[in-house]
C-alpha angles and dihedrals in degrees: 000000000000134000115270117251099223100078097057087054089055093051086047090053094057089048090056094045089052092053085052095048101083084050096052095047093049129110113259095228093046100116097183099053099088100056096042086051095056095046092049090049092055097053086043094058086049092052093049089051092052091044088052095051088045088053090049093049098052088048121094104259107280102017097116125048124223119291124262108241116223108264100031095075090109098055102026122112129186129203112260115270123215128234090256097046091052095053088050086050094057097042100049088049095050090045092053101042100035097037106025105034093030099232105174151148115249133169120280145159124236093217094059103034098035106192104335097103084060109038113086098228093058096042089053090045091054106024098233138079140127125319093258089050092050096047084056092055090054096047089052088049088048092055090059096053094045090255114131116215131170122192118239124198112228117238109226137175119251111285133206094263095053091047090049088052090057092050099048095042089224136080101180091100098047124093126242119319119262101241120140129203129201127192120235123198100232096212135358095196097259141044122299140181127232091248092059092051114129128207134197122212106201091185091062104022094240140141111219121199114214089264093052091050092056097050090050098038108023094168099050117112100202094222112150118242122216129233096264086056095057094045083058102050083048085057092042088053092049090049086052094042094054093045086055087054090045097242106147094180096050088049090051089050098051090046094055087056096045092054089051090049092050121033086179094051113132090230091077093072088054092049094047093041089052087060123106 
């Protein structure tokens, strides 16, 4: 039995979306953006390759298979991976990126940081970002190690910060939102039950079993998002960040991009309802 190629195609698509995000969120009149983004992307690709090499060097010999090259995702297959081997892979990945490389989440204000905690090049250069961005970093590094991961947004109940935002009618002064993200291996090369599922929390660098995930996140449905949904969530964060910074033009631009990415986005209902 060989691992299906489709999960790698989905993970590749997540990475492609991460490279496109700086362009999609850039102001249309900013002529300097394309050259800057291209230069940052080149440096970021080198950083991802070096991170993957560091993870591989820190692992027992043979733990990781060959990397999945970009463009080969539709034909690439991998030997099956046991549940124990997958757990070891995720553990080594988390230990290297969290403990040795120092990727983490830290407090910040969108007003001062702009979109930097969301955008992949900035997160790679500074080794910190929001949970979604860290999950994308793990996805990109995993691809270079033959491990297919997809981000999942954790479903949570309303929080005090959300209620405060509703009462005040303004989110400009609030800290970053409470959204949590988990990484779920797309395929292990064999059938598994939901109780055997493994998750990786990139924000804290910890591997979770299905039981641990239920205890920490009782509202999480465990349903994997496709690449397009991850792109849309990234754009949704950009909208929120610009709202908190009070940049109305950037909000409108990113909402337009969000609606184009997700034809089923709930924002469509709001936009259509506001039409005269």
